[in-house]
Amino acid sequence: MTELPEHESHLAERFARLAVPERGDWRDVRHRARRGRVRRMALVAAAFLAAALIAAPALGLHRTVVEWLEAEPAPEWTQLEFLQLGVGAPPGMDPGVIPNSARKVTEIAHNGKVAVLWVAPTERGGFCVSWTAFFGGGCVLERSSLPARPTSGGDVNPMLLGLTLSYNPTDRGMVRYFSGHVLEPMTERLLVTYADGEEADVPVVWVSPPIDAGFYHYWIAEEHLQPGRHMTALTAVDADGRVLARQTFRLTPPQDVQPSVRLPDGQTAFLPRKAIVDQARKLIDFRSESGTRITLWVMPSGDGGRCYVYNRGYGCPPAGSETHPLGAGVHGGARPVLIGGEVRSDVATYELRYQDGTVERLRPVEGFILHEIPARHYPRGHRLDRVRALDRNGEELARRAVRADATGVYPCEVPVDIGHGVKACP
Amino acid sequence: VHSLYRVDARAQAIETLYRERFAGYCNALATVTGDRESARDAVQEAFARALRDRRKLRREEALAPWVWTIAIRLANGTPRRRRSRVDEPGEPALPDPERDPELAAAVRSLSPRRRLIVFLRYFGDFSYAEIAEACEVSEGTVAATLAQAHDALRGALSAERTEGARR
């Protein structure tokens, strides 16, 4: 409030009594600002189209807008998947997703597969996304809670790009495809840059409030999957070409590429170069119910730590790094379903409790566990729902709930349609 | 809910202005439009246009009057090139005169130009400099106009009170 000279204050008070308290809506302002730009862009595009239809491919719009309320509501199965995001989440991590508001934002086809992007709003103004067929998903819990990232290297606010990458480590980390979301409403174009100087527009689907964000997915063309022509940056720019966000990429130096190594029993694995493979020891070895050989190898690493590798994972933590009592994870999606990994050295018993009350107690071997979850525990009602770590006196060191209703973790005889032709085990 | 990722200071300044003075803009503009709903919509749209075209603003300190100018043009439905900002302010008046008939009558005794300056000052919380910018006059003129308006209002209000006491 501006300070008023004394002689004005009486009048000011009298006017103040007549003033009506108004509450603004800044999100609406932002929405209007963007809508205006889109409208202008559409007019320009229409003018171009009218003038020269033949030029349309070169003038294609980079951004389409989806009106949220007009988007197709998600089927029950998709709603259920969103609902499960909050089940068993640690305190403060439940995204508060509103599953029955989920809608289909876009679908894309590649190599004969169709991927659908489902989006659901959250109670705190964020959103959760789920791509079918190709990719996972994630949540922006609350926009204002996102940490600001300082500019470093060639990067500018990379968090704004909400980027998920796919690359093959043996290809020196060359990006093959990527997807993500943009939150900055001033984003006018999203550009992918290649090492040879070429640029290409990444199509963005912008979803109106309450989502108020843009979504994208992009496959790198074959000719850009080679060193020297590879992707080097993704950049969001505004209407004036100013950089709003940028993430840069560098290829892994050839000497740092994790090589494919041959273990003493002839199996191959990808391990960091610091793993001293010729000193590998077989620590755990058994056959699964279906006859698959399950093996965990440990070996020293060049920095004084140790490396390990087993059928579904590997690690090379530096010497002295801290391990969680419940460091192991469930590896599902196919037979056999395993629980394995490194646990803290004082864990004497790793306890698995199932929904049907069954309890299994595992003894870590030199700080590792690797165990098959039996097929009788695949059906709902019998699945793993809690793990505990106990010390040698039976005192609990830590416990964690495990999502028993996650889709796609436990194999089944007949996968069911979870929408748009995508099948998974419930 | 809003993004923390304001990538330029001007967008941040517009948001701050909006959050601090939205009500003031609405109350001041309602004296021009005559109804609060259209004033609210014009202010909302004015901030959206300011956000979109923020790089057209030449001086940071002119932000508040610039947004006001956009708002009043929208309220008047006036293309920019055909009218200047407060040359034709219409007949600004208190939107709810029945809530303070004395003040409403006193305000009506002022010229439309003075009324608008009073409303910008007391409803919009505009500084003298901001009013000067919005009305394209000098700060001295604003000070003088407000002083005259203030005297006139005080005179009118005390005359009303005297009249009322006689009755």
Coordinates of C-alpha atoms in Angstrom, one line a residue:
Chain A
M1 CA 0.0 0.0 0.0
T2 CA 1.4 3.4 -0.9
E3 CA 1.8 5.7 2.1
L4 CA -0.6 8.5 1.9
P5 CA 0.0 12.1 3.0
E6 CA -2.0 12.8 6.2
H7 CA -4.5 15.1 4.6
E8 CA -5.5 12.3 2.2
S9 CA -5.9 9.6 4.8
H10 CA -9.5 10.4 5.8
L11 CA -10.6 10.3 2.2
A12 CA -8.6 7.1 1.6
E13 CA -10.4 5.4 4.5
R14 CA -13.7 6.4 3.0
F15 CA -12.9 5.0 -0.4
A16 CA -11.4 1.9 1.2
R17 CA -14.7 1.1 2.8
L18 CA -16.2 1.0 -0.7
A19 CA -13.5 -1.2 -2.2
V20 CA -14.6 -4.8 -2.9
P21 CA -12.1 -7.5 -2.1
E22 CA -11.3 -9.2 -5.4
R23 CA -9.4 -12.5 -5.6
G24 CA -7.3 -13.0 -8.7
D25 CA -6.5 -16.2 -10.6
W26 CA -3.0 -16.0 -11.9
R27 CA -3.3 -19.4 -13.6
D28 CA -6.1 -18.0 -15.7
V29 CA -3.9 -15.0 -16.7
R30 CA -1.2 -17.4 -17.8
H31 CA -3.8 -19.5 -19.7
R32 CA -5.1 -16.4 -21.4
A33 CA -1.6 -15.2 -22.3
R34 CA -0.8 -18.5 -24.0
R35 CA -4.2 -18.8 -25.6
G36 CA -3.6 -15.5 -27.3
R37 CA -0.3 -16.7 -28.7
V38 CA -1.8 -19.9 -30.0
R39 CA -4.6 -18.0 -31.6
R40 CA -2.1 -15.7 -33.3
M41 CA 0.0 -18.6 -34.4
A42 CA -3.1 -20.3 -35.8
L43 CA -4.1 -17.2 -37.7
V44 CA -0.6 -17.0 -39.2
A45 CA -0.7 -20.7 -40.1
A46 CA -4.1 -20.3 -41.7
A47 CA -2.8 -17.4 -43.7
F48 CA 0.1 -19.4 -44.9
L49 CA -2.1 -22.3 -45.7
A50 CA -4.4 -20.2 -47.8
A51 CA -1.5 -18.7 -49.6
A52 CA 0.5 -21.8 -50.4
L53 CA -0.8 -25.2 -49.4
I54 CA 2.2 -26.7 -51.1
A55 CA 4.4 -25.3 -48.4
A56 CA 2.5 -26.8 -45.5
P57 CA 5.0 -29.5 -44.6
A58 CA 7.7 -26.9 -44.1
L59 CA 5.5 -24.6 -42.1
G60 CA 3.9 -27.3 -39.8
L61 CA 2.8 -26.2 -36.4
H62 CA 5.1 -27.4 -33.7
R63 CA 2.5 -27.2 -31.0
T64 CA -1.1 -28.5 -30.7
V65 CA -3.4 -27.7 -27.9
V66 CA -5.7 -30.2 -26.2
E67 CA -8.7 -28.8 -24.3
W68 CA -8.6 -30.8 -21.2
L69 CA -12.4 -31.1 -20.8
E70 CA -12.8 -32.2 -24.4
A71 CA -10.2 -35.0 -24.1
E72 CA -11.3 -38.6 -23.9
P73 CA -11.8 -39.9 -20.3
A74 CA -9.6 -42.7 -19.3
P75 CA -11.0 -46.3 -19.0
E76 CA -11.3 -47.9 -15.6
W77 CA -8.1 -49.8 -15.9
T78 CA -6.1 -46.7 -16.5
Q79 CA -7.8 -45.0 -13.6
L80 CA -6.9 -47.9 -11.5
E81 CA -3.2 -47.6 -12.5
F82 CA -3.2 -43.9 -11.5
L83 CA -4.9 -44.8 -8.2
Q84 CA -2.2 -47.3 -7.5
L85 CA 0.4 -44.6 -7.7
G86 CA -0.6 -43.4 -4.2
V87 CA -0.9 -46.9 -2.7
G88 CA 1.8 -47.6 -0.1
A89 CA 3.6 -44.4 -0.9
P90 CA 5.9 -43.2 1.9
P91 CA 4.6 -40.2 3.9
G92 CA 4.7 -37.0 1.8
M93 CA 5.2 -38.9 -1.5
D94 CA 1.6 -39.8 -2.3
P95 CA 1.0 -37.7 -5.4
G96 CA -2.6 -37.2 -4.5
V97 CA -3.6 -38.2 -8.0
I98 CA -7.3 -37.8 -8.9
P99 CA -7.7 -41.0 -10.9
N100 CA -11.2 -40.6 -12.1
S101 CA -10.2 -37.4 -13.8
A102 CA -7.6 -39.0 -16.0
R103 CA -7.8 -38.3 -19.7
K104 CA -6.2 -39.3 -22.9
V105 CA -3.9 -36.6 -24.2
T106 CA -2.4 -38.0 -27.3
E107 CA -1.3 -41.2 -29.0
I108 CA 1.7 -41.9 -31.2
A109 CA 2.7 -44.8 -33.4
H110 CA 6.2 -46.1 -34.1
N111 CA 7.3 -49.3 -35.6
G112 CA 3.8 -50.7 -35.6
K113 CA 3.2 -50.0 -31.9
V114 CA 0.8 -47.4 -30.5
A115 CA 1.6 -45.5 -27.3
V116 CA -1.1 -43.6 -25.5
L117 CA -0.4 -40.8 -23.1
W118 CA -2.7 -40.7 -20.2
V119 CA -2.7 -37.7 -17.8
A120 CA -4.4 -37.3 -14.4
P121 CA -4.5 -34.1 -12.3
T122 CA -3.4 -34.2 -8.7
E123 CA -5.0 -32.5 -5.7
R124 CA -2.1 -30.1 -5.3
G125 CA -2.2 -28.7 -8.8
G126 CA 0.3 -31.1 -10.4
F127 CA -0.3 -34.1 -12.7
C128 CA 0.7 -37.7 -13.2
V129 CA 1.4 -39.1 -16.6
S130 CA 1.4 -42.7 -17.9
W131 CA 2.6 -43.7 -21.4
T132 CA 1.5 -47.1 -22.5
A133 CA 3.5 -49.5 -24.6
F134 CA 6.9 -47.8 -24.6
F135 CA 7.5 -45.9 -21.5
G136 CA 6.6 -45.5 -17.8
G137 CA 5.3 -42.4 -16.2
G138 CA 5.7 -40.1 -13.3
C139 CA 4.2 -37.2 -11.4
V140 CA 4.8 -33.5 -11.0
L141 CA 3.5 -33.4 -7.5
E142 CA 3.2 -29.7 -7.0
R143 CA 4.6 -27.2 -9.4
S144 CA 5.7 -24.8 -6.8
S145 CA 7.7 -27.5 -5.0
L146 CA 10.0 -28.1 -7.9
P147 CA 13.5 -27.0 -7.0
A148 CA 15.1 -24.3 -9.1
R149 CA 18.2 -25.6 -10.9
P150 CA 21.2 -23.3 -11.4
T151 CA 22.6 -22.9 -14.8
S152 CA 25.6 -25.1 -15.3
G153 CA 27.7 -26.2 -18.3
G154 CA 25.4 -25.5 -21.2
D155 CA 22.3 -26.3 -19.2
V156 CA 19.6 -23.9 -18.4
N157 CA 16.8 -24.9 -16.0
P158 CA 16.9 -28.5 -17.3
M159 CA 14.2 -29.5 -14.8
L160 CA 11.7 -27.5 -16.8
L161 CA 12.0 -30.0 -19.6
G162 CA 10.8 -33.0 -17.4
L163 CA 13.0 -35.2 -19.6
T164 CA 13.1 -39.0 -19.7
L165 CA 15.8 -40.5 -22.0
S166 CA 16.4 -43.8 -23.6
Y167 CA 19.9 -44.7 -24.6
N168 CA 22.1 -47.7 -24.8
P169 CA 25.2 -47.6 -22.6
T170 CA 27.2 -49.5 -25.1
D171 CA 26.5 -46.7 -27.7
R172 CA 28.3 -44.3 -25.5
G173 CA 25.0 -43.0 -24.1
M174 CA 23.7 -41.9 -27.4
V175 CA 20.1 -40.7 -27.0
R176 CA 17.7 -42.9 -29.0
Y177 CA 14.4 -41.4 -27.9
F178 CA 13.1 -39.1 -25.3
S179 CA 9.9 -37.9 -23.8
G180 CA 8.8 -35.4 -21.2
H181 CA 6.8 -32.4 -20.3
V182 CA 7.3 -28.6 -20.3
L183 CA 5.8 -26.4 -17.6
E184 CA 6.9 -23.0 -18.8
P185 CA 3.9 -21.5 -20.5
M186 CA 6.0 -19.2 -22.6
T187 CA 7.5 -22.2 -24.5
E188 CA 6.9 -21.6 -28.1
R189 CA 9.2 -24.2 -29.6
L190 CA 11.1 -27.3 -28.5
L191 CA 14.3 -27.9 -30.5
V192 CA 16.5 -30.9 -30.7
T193 CA 20.1 -30.1 -31.8
Y194 CA 22.6 -32.5 -33.3
A195 CA 26.4 -32.5 -33.2
D196 CA 26.5 -31.8 -36.9
G197 CA 24.6 -28.5 -36.3
E198 CA 21.2 -29.6 -37.6
E199 CA 18.1 -28.7 -35.7
A200 CA 14.6 -30.2 -35.6
D201 CA 11.3 -29.2 -34.0
V202 CA 9.9 -31.5 -31.4
P203 CA 6.1 -31.5 -31.6
V204 CA 4.5 -30.5 -28.3
V205 CA 0.9 -31.3 -27.2
W206 CA -0.1 -28.5 -24.8
V207 CA -2.9 -29.4 -22.4
S208 CA -5.2 -26.7 -21.1
P209 CA -5.7 -26.1 -17.3
P210 CA -5.9 -27.8 -14.9
I211 CA -3.0 -29.6 -16.4
D212 CA -1.4 -26.5 -18.1
A213 CA 1.6 -28.3 -19.4
G214 CA 3.0 -29.5 -22.7
F215 CA 4.0 -33.1 -23.5
Y216 CA 6.3 -34.6 -26.1
H217 CA 7.9 -37.7 -27.3
Y218 CA 10.5 -38.0 -30.0
W219 CA 12.4 -40.7 -31.8
I220 CA 15.9 -39.7 -33.1
A221 CA 16.1 -40.4 -36.8
E222 CA 18.5 -43.2 -37.8
E223 CA 21.0 -40.8 -39.4
H224 CA 21.5 -39.2 -36.1
L225 CA 22.4 -42.3 -34.2
Q226 CA 26.1 -42.1 -34.9
P227 CA 28.9 -40.1 -33.2
G228 CA 29.3 -36.7 -34.8
R229 CA 25.7 -36.5 -35.8
H230 CA 24.2 -37.5 -32.4
M231 CA 21.8 -35.4 -30.3
T232 CA 23.6 -32.8 -28.2
A233 CA 20.8 -30.7 -26.7
L234 CA 17.1 -30.2 -26.2
T235 CA 16.1 -26.6 -25.9
A236 CA 12.8 -24.8 -25.1
V237 CA 12.6 -21.3 -26.5
D238 CA 10.0 -18.5 -26.3
A239 CA 8.4 -16.7 -29.2
D240 CA 11.4 -14.4 -29.5
G241 CA 13.8 -17.3 -29.6
R242 CA 15.1 -16.8 -26.1
V243 CA 16.2 -19.9 -24.3
L244 CA 13.9 -20.9 -21.5
A245 CA 15.4 -24.3 -20.7
R246 CA 18.1 -26.5 -22.1
Q247 CA 19.6 -29.8 -21.4
T248 CA 22.8 -30.8 -23.1
F249 CA 24.2 -34.3 -23.7
R250 CA 27.7 -35.6 -24.2
L251 CA 28.8 -38.9 -25.4
T252 CA 30.5 -41.1 -22.8
P253 CA 34.3 -41.2 -23.6
P254 CA 35.1 -44.5 -25.2
Q255 CA 37.3 -45.5 -22.3
D256 CA 34.4 -45.1 -19.9
V257 CA 31.9 -47.2 -21.7
Q258 CA 30.9 -50.1 -19.7
P259 CA 32.1 -53.1 -21.6
S260 CA 30.4 -56.4 -21.9
V261 CA 32.4 -58.8 -19.7
R262 CA 32.5 -62.6 -19.5
L263 CA 32.1 -64.0 -16.0
P264 CA 33.9 -67.1 -14.9
D265 CA 30.9 -69.4 -15.8
G266 CA 30.8 -68.0 -19.3
Q267 CA 27.8 -65.6 -18.8
T268 CA 28.2 -62.1 -20.1
A269 CA 27.3 -58.9 -18.2
F270 CA 27.8 -55.1 -18.5
L271 CA 30.0 -53.8 -15.7
P272 CA 32.0 -50.7 -15.1
R273 CA 35.6 -50.9 -16.1
K274 CA 36.7 -50.6 -12.4
A275 CA 35.2 -54.1 -11.7
I276 CA 38.0 -56.6 -11.5
V277 CA 36.2 -59.4 -13.2
D278 CA 38.9 -62.0 -13.1
Q279 CA 38.6 -62.0 -9.3
A280 CA 34.8 -62.6 -9.4
R281 CA 33.4 -65.0 -6.8
K282 CA 30.1 -66.8 -7.0
L283 CA 28.2 -65.8 -3.8
I284 CA 24.7 -67.1 -4.4
D285 CA 23.7 -69.7 -6.9
F286 CA 20.4 -71.6 -7.3
R287 CA 17.9 -72.7 -9.9
S288 CA 14.5 -71.1 -10.0
E289 CA 11.2 -73.0 -10.1
S290 CA 11.3 -72.8 -13.8
G291 CA 14.9 -74.1 -14.0
T292 CA 16.6 -70.7 -14.7
R293 CA 20.0 -70.4 -13.2
I294 CA 20.2 -67.5 -10.7
T295 CA 23.6 -66.4 -9.7
L296 CA 25.1 -63.5 -7.8
W297 CA 28.8 -62.6 -8.4
V298 CA 30.9 -60.3 -6.3
M299 CA 34.3 -58.9 -7.2
P300 CA 36.6 -56.1 -6.0
S301 CA 36.6 -52.8 -7.8
G302 CA 39.6 -50.7 -8.7
D303 CA 38.7 -48.0 -6.2
G304 CA 38.7 -50.3 -3.2
G305 CA 35.0 -51.0 -3.2
R306 CA 33.3 -54.0 -4.5
C307 CA 31.1 -54.8 -7.5
Y308 CA 28.3 -57.3 -7.8
V309 CA 26.2 -58.6 -10.6
Y310 CA 23.2 -60.9 -10.8
N311 CA 20.6 -61.9 -13.3
R312 CA 18.6 -58.6 -13.0
G313 CA 21.0 -56.0 -11.7
Y314 CA 24.5 -54.9 -10.9
G315 CA 26.3 -52.3 -8.8
C316 CA 29.7 -50.9 -8.0
P317 CA 29.3 -48.7 -4.9
P318 CA 32.5 -46.9 -3.8
A319 CA 34.3 -48.1 -0.7
G320 CA 32.7 -46.8 2.5
S321 CA 29.4 -45.9 0.8
E322 CA 26.3 -46.4 3.0
T323 CA 23.9 -49.1 2.3
H324 CA 20.2 -49.1 3.4
P325 CA 19.1 -52.0 5.6
L326 CA 16.4 -52.7 3.0
G327 CA 18.5 -52.0 -0.1
A328 CA 17.2 -55.0 -2.1
G329 CA 14.4 -54.6 -4.6
V330 CA 11.8 -56.7 -6.3
H331 CA 12.6 -57.5 -10.0
G332 CA 9.3 -58.6 -11.6
G333 CA 7.7 -58.4 -15.0
A334 CA 8.7 -61.9 -16.0
R335 CA 9.5 -65.3 -14.5
P336 CA 11.2 -65.7 -12.1
V337 CA 10.2 -62.8 -9.9
L338 CA 13.3 -62.1 -7.7
I339 CA 14.1 -59.9 -4.7
G340 CA 17.7 -59.1 -4.6
G341 CA 20.5 -56.6 -3.9
E342 CA 22.8 -55.3 -1.2
V343 CA 21.7 -54.7 2.3
R344 CA 23.5 -53.1 5.3
S345 CA 26.1 -55.3 6.9
D346 CA 24.3 -55.4 10.3
V347 CA 21.2 -57.0 8.8
A348 CA 21.1 -60.6 10.0
T349 CA 17.6 -61.5 8.8
Y350 CA 15.6 -60.1 5.8
E351 CA 12.0 -60.9 6.4
L352 CA 9.4 -61.2 3.6
R353 CA 5.7 -61.1 4.6
Y354 CA 3.0 -62.0 2.2
Q355 CA -0.6 -61.0 2.1
D356 CA -1.8 -64.4 3.1
G357 CA 0.3 -64.3 6.3
T358 CA 3.2 -66.4 5.0
V359 CA 6.6 -65.2 6.2
E360 CA 10.0 -66.1 4.7
R361 CA 13.2 -65.2 6.5
L362 CA 16.4 -64.8 4.4
R363 CA 19.9 -64.8 5.7
P364 CA 22.1 -62.3 3.8
V365 CA 25.3 -63.7 2.4
E366 CA 28.1 -61.2 2.9
G367 CA 25.6 -58.4 2.8
F368 CA 23.6 -59.7 -0.2
I369 CA 20.3 -61.3 -0.7
L370 CA 18.9 -63.0 -3.8
H371 CA 15.7 -64.9 -3.6
E372 CA 12.9 -66.1 -5.9
I373 CA 9.4 -65.2 -4.9
P374 CA 7.6 -68.5 -5.4
A375 CA 4.8 -68.7 -8.1
R376 CA 2.3 -69.4 -5.4
H377 CA 2.7 -65.8 -4.3
Y378 CA 1.9 -64.4 -7.8
P379 CA -1.9 -64.2 -7.3
R380 CA -3.5 -61.2 -5.6
G381 CA -4.1 -61.9 -1.9
H382 CA -0.9 -63.9 -1.7
R383 CA 1.7 -61.3 -2.8
L384 CA 4.6 -59.8 -0.9
D385 CA 3.3 -56.8 1.0
R386 CA 6.0 -56.0 3.6
V387 CA 9.8 -56.4 4.1
R388 CA 11.7 -56.0 7.4
A389 CA 15.3 -56.0 8.3
L390 CA 16.3 -57.5 11.7
D391 CA 19.7 -57.5 13.4
R392 CA 21.3 -60.5 15.0
N393 CA 19.2 -60.0 18.2
G394 CA 16.0 -60.0 16.3
E395 CA 15.5 -56.2 16.7
E396 CA 13.9 -54.5 13.8
L397 CA 16.2 -52.2 11.9
A398 CA 13.8 -51.1 9.2
R399 CA 10.5 -52.0 7.5
R400 CA 8.8 -51.1 4.3
A401 CA 5.4 -51.7 2.7
V402 CA 5.6 -53.2 -0.8
R403 CA 2.9 -52.5 -3.3
A404 CA 1.0 -55.7 -3.8
D405 CA -1.4 -54.4 -6.4
A406 CA 1.1 -53.1 -8.9
T407 CA 0.2 -54.0 -12.4
G408 CA 2.7 -56.0 -14.5
V409 CA 5.0 -57.1 -11.6
Y410 CA 3.7 -60.7 -11.2
P411 CA 3.4 -62.9 -14.2
C412 CA 0.0 -64.4 -15.0
E413 CA -1.4 -67.0 -17.4
V414 CA -3.6 -64.5 -19.3
P415 CA -2.6 -60.9 -19.5
V416 CA -5.7 -58.6 -19.7
D417 CA -6.4 -55.6 -21.8
I418 CA -5.7 -52.5 -19.8
G419 CA -6.9 -50.2 -22.5
H420 CA -6.0 -49.4 -26.2
G421 CA -4.8 -52.9 -26.9
V422 CA -2.2 -52.9 -24.2
K423 CA -2.1 -56.1 -22.2
A424 CA -0.6 -56.7 -18.8
C425 CA -0.9 -58.9 -15.8
P426 CA -3.1 -57.3 -13.2
Chain B
V1 CA -0.4 -23.0 -7.9
H2 CA 2.3 -21.5 -10.1
S3 CA 5.6 -22.3 -11.5
L4 CA 8.7 -21.1 -9.7
Y5 CA 10.5 -21.1 -12.9
R6 CA 10.1 -17.5 -13.9
V7 CA 12.8 -17.2 -16.5
D8 CA 12.7 -13.4 -16.7
A9 CA 12.3 -10.7 -14.2
R10 CA 9.6 -8.9 -16.1
A11 CA 7.2 -11.8 -16.0
Q12 CA 8.0 -12.0 -12.3
A13 CA 7.3 -8.3 -11.8
I14 CA 3.9 -8.7 -13.6
E15 CA 2.9 -11.6 -11.4
T16 CA 3.9 -9.6 -8.3
L17 CA 1.9 -6.6 -9.5
Y18 CA -1.0 -8.9 -10.1
R19 CA -0.9 -10.6 -6.7
E20 CA -0.5 -7.3 -4.8
R21 CA -2.8 -5.0 -6.7
F22 CA -5.4 -7.0 -8.6
A23 CA -8.2 -5.9 -6.4
G24 CA -7.1 -2.2 -6.7
Y25 CA -7.2 -2.5 -10.5
C26 CA -10.6 -4.1 -10.5
N27 CA -12.1 -1.5 -8.1
A28 CA -10.6 1.4 -10.1
L29 CA -11.7 0.0 -13.5
A30 CA -15.2 -0.7 -12.2
T31 CA -15.6 3.1 -11.9
V32 CA -15.1 3.2 -15.7
T33 CA -17.1 0.1 -16.8
G34 CA -19.9 0.6 -14.3
D35 CA -20.0 -3.1 -13.4
R36 CA -17.5 -5.2 -11.5
E37 CA -17.8 -8.3 -13.7
S38 CA -16.6 -6.6 -16.9
A39 CA -13.9 -4.8 -14.9
R40 CA -12.6 -8.0 -13.5
D41 CA -12.5 -9.6 -16.9
A42 CA -10.8 -6.6 -18.5
V43 CA -8.1 -6.6 -15.7
Q44 CA -7.6 -10.3 -16.1
E45 CA -7.2 -9.9 -19.8
A46 CA -5.0 -6.9 -19.4
F47 CA -2.5 -8.8 -17.3
A48 CA -2.6 -11.7 -19.7
R49 CA -1.7 -9.3 -22.6
A50 CA 0.9 -7.6 -20.5
L51 CA 2.5 -11.0 -19.8
R52 CA 2.4 -12.0 -23.4
D53 CA 3.7 -8.7 -24.7
R54 CA 6.0 -7.9 -21.8
R55 CA 9.0 -7.3 -23.9
K56 CA 7.2 -4.3 -25.5
L57 CA 7.4 -2.5 -22.1
R58 CA 10.2 0.1 -22.4
R59 CA 10.7 1.0 -18.8
E60 CA 10.2 -1.2 -15.8
E61 CA 8.8 1.6 -13.6
A62 CA 6.0 2.1 -16.1
L63 CA 4.6 -1.4 -15.6
A64 CA 1.7 -0.5 -13.4
P65 CA 0.4 2.3 -15.6
W66 CA 1.1 0.2 -18.8
V67 CA -1.2 -2.5 -17.5
W68 CA -3.8 0.1 -16.5
T69 CA -3.6 1.5 -20.1
I70 CA -4.3 -2.0 -21.5
A71 CA -7.1 -2.6 -19.1
I72 CA -8.9 0.7 -19.8
R73 CA -8.5 0.2 -23.6
L74 CA -10.1 -3.2 -23.2
A75 CA -12.8 -1.8 -21.0
N76 CA -13.5 0.9 -23.6
G77 CA -13.2 -1.6 -26.4
T78 CA -11.0 0.9 -28.1
P79 CA -8.3 0.2 -30.7
R80 CA -5.0 1.7 -29.6
R81 CA -4.6 4.1 -32.5
R82 CA -8.0 5.7 -32.3
R83 CA -8.0 6.9 -28.7
S84 CA -5.5 7.9 -26.1
R85 CA -5.8 6.6 -22.6
V86 CA -7.7 9.0 -20.4
D87 CA -8.6 11.7 -22.9
E88 CA -12.0 10.1 -23.0
P89 CA -12.6 8.5 -19.7
G90 CA -16.3 8.6 -20.1
E91 CA -18.1 9.3 -16.8
P92 CA -16.3 7.4 -14.2
A93 CA -18.4 7.0 -11.1
L94 CA -18.6 4.9 -7.9
P95 CA -20.1 1.6 -9.0
D96 CA -22.2 1.2 -5.8
P97 CA -23.3 4.8 -5.1
E98 CA -25.9 3.7 -2.6
R99 CA -23.2 2.5 -0.3
D100 CA -22.0 6.1 0.3
P101 CA -24.4 8.5 -1.4
E102 CA -22.5 11.5 0.1
L103 CA -19.2 10.5 -1.4
A104 CA -20.9 9.5 -4.7
A105 CA -22.4 12.9 -5.0
A106 CA -19.2 14.6 -4.1
V107 CA -17.3 12.7 -6.7
R108 CA -19.9 13.6 -9.3
S109 CA -19.1 17.2 -8.7
L110 CA -15.6 16.6 -10.1
S111 CA -14.7 16.7 -13.8
P112 CA -14.4 13.2 -15.3
R113 CA -10.6 13.6 -15.6
R114 CA -10.3 14.5 -11.9
R115 CA -12.6 11.7 -10.9
L116 CA -10.4 9.1 -12.7
I117 CA -7.3 10.5 -11.0
V118 CA -9.0 10.2 -7.6
F119 CA -10.1 6.7 -8.3
L120 CA -6.6 5.6 -9.5
R121 CA -5.2 7.1 -6.3
Y122 CA -7.7 5.7 -3.8
F123 CA -8.9 2.5 -5.4
G124 CA -6.0 1.6 -7.5
D125 CA -3.3 2.6 -5.0
F126 CA -1.4 4.3 -7.8
S127 CA 1.5 6.6 -6.8
Y128 CA 1.6 10.1 -8.2
A129 CA 4.3 9.0 -10.7
E130 CA 2.1 6.0 -11.8
I131 CA -0.9 8.2 -12.3
A132 CA 1.2 10.7 -14.2
E133 CA 2.4 8.0 -16.5
A134 CA -1.1 6.5 -17.0
C135 CA -2.7 9.9 -17.6
E136 CA 0.2 11.3 -19.6
V137 CA 0.6 14.3 -17.4
S138 CA 3.4 15.5 -15.1
E139 CA 3.6 14.5 -11.5
G140 CA 3.1 18.1 -10.6
T141 CA -0.2 18.1 -12.5
V142 CA -1.3 15.0 -10.6
A143 CA -0.4 16.5 -7.3
A144 CA -2.2 19.7 -8.1
T145 CA -5.3 17.9 -9.5
L146 CA -5.5 15.7 -6.5
A147 CA -5.1 18.6 -4.1
Q148 CA -7.9 20.4 -6.0
A149 CA -10.0 17.3 -6.0
H150 CA -9.3 16.7 -2.4
D151 CA -10.4 20.2 -1.5
A152 CA -13.5 19.9 -3.6
L153 CA -14.4 16.6 -2.1
R154 CA -13.8 17.8 1.4
G155 CA -15.9 20.9 0.7
A156 CA -18.7 18.9 -0.9
L157 CA -18.7 16.4 1.9
S158 CA -18.8 19.1 4.6
A159 CA -21.5 21.0 2.7
E160 CA -23.5 17.7 2.6
R161 CA -23.0 17.3 6.3
T162 CA -24.1 20.9 7.0
E163 CA -27.1 20.5 4.8
G164 CA -28.0 17.2 6.5
A165 CA -27.7 18.9 9.9
R166 CA -30.1 21.7 8.9
R167 CA -32.6 19.2 7.7

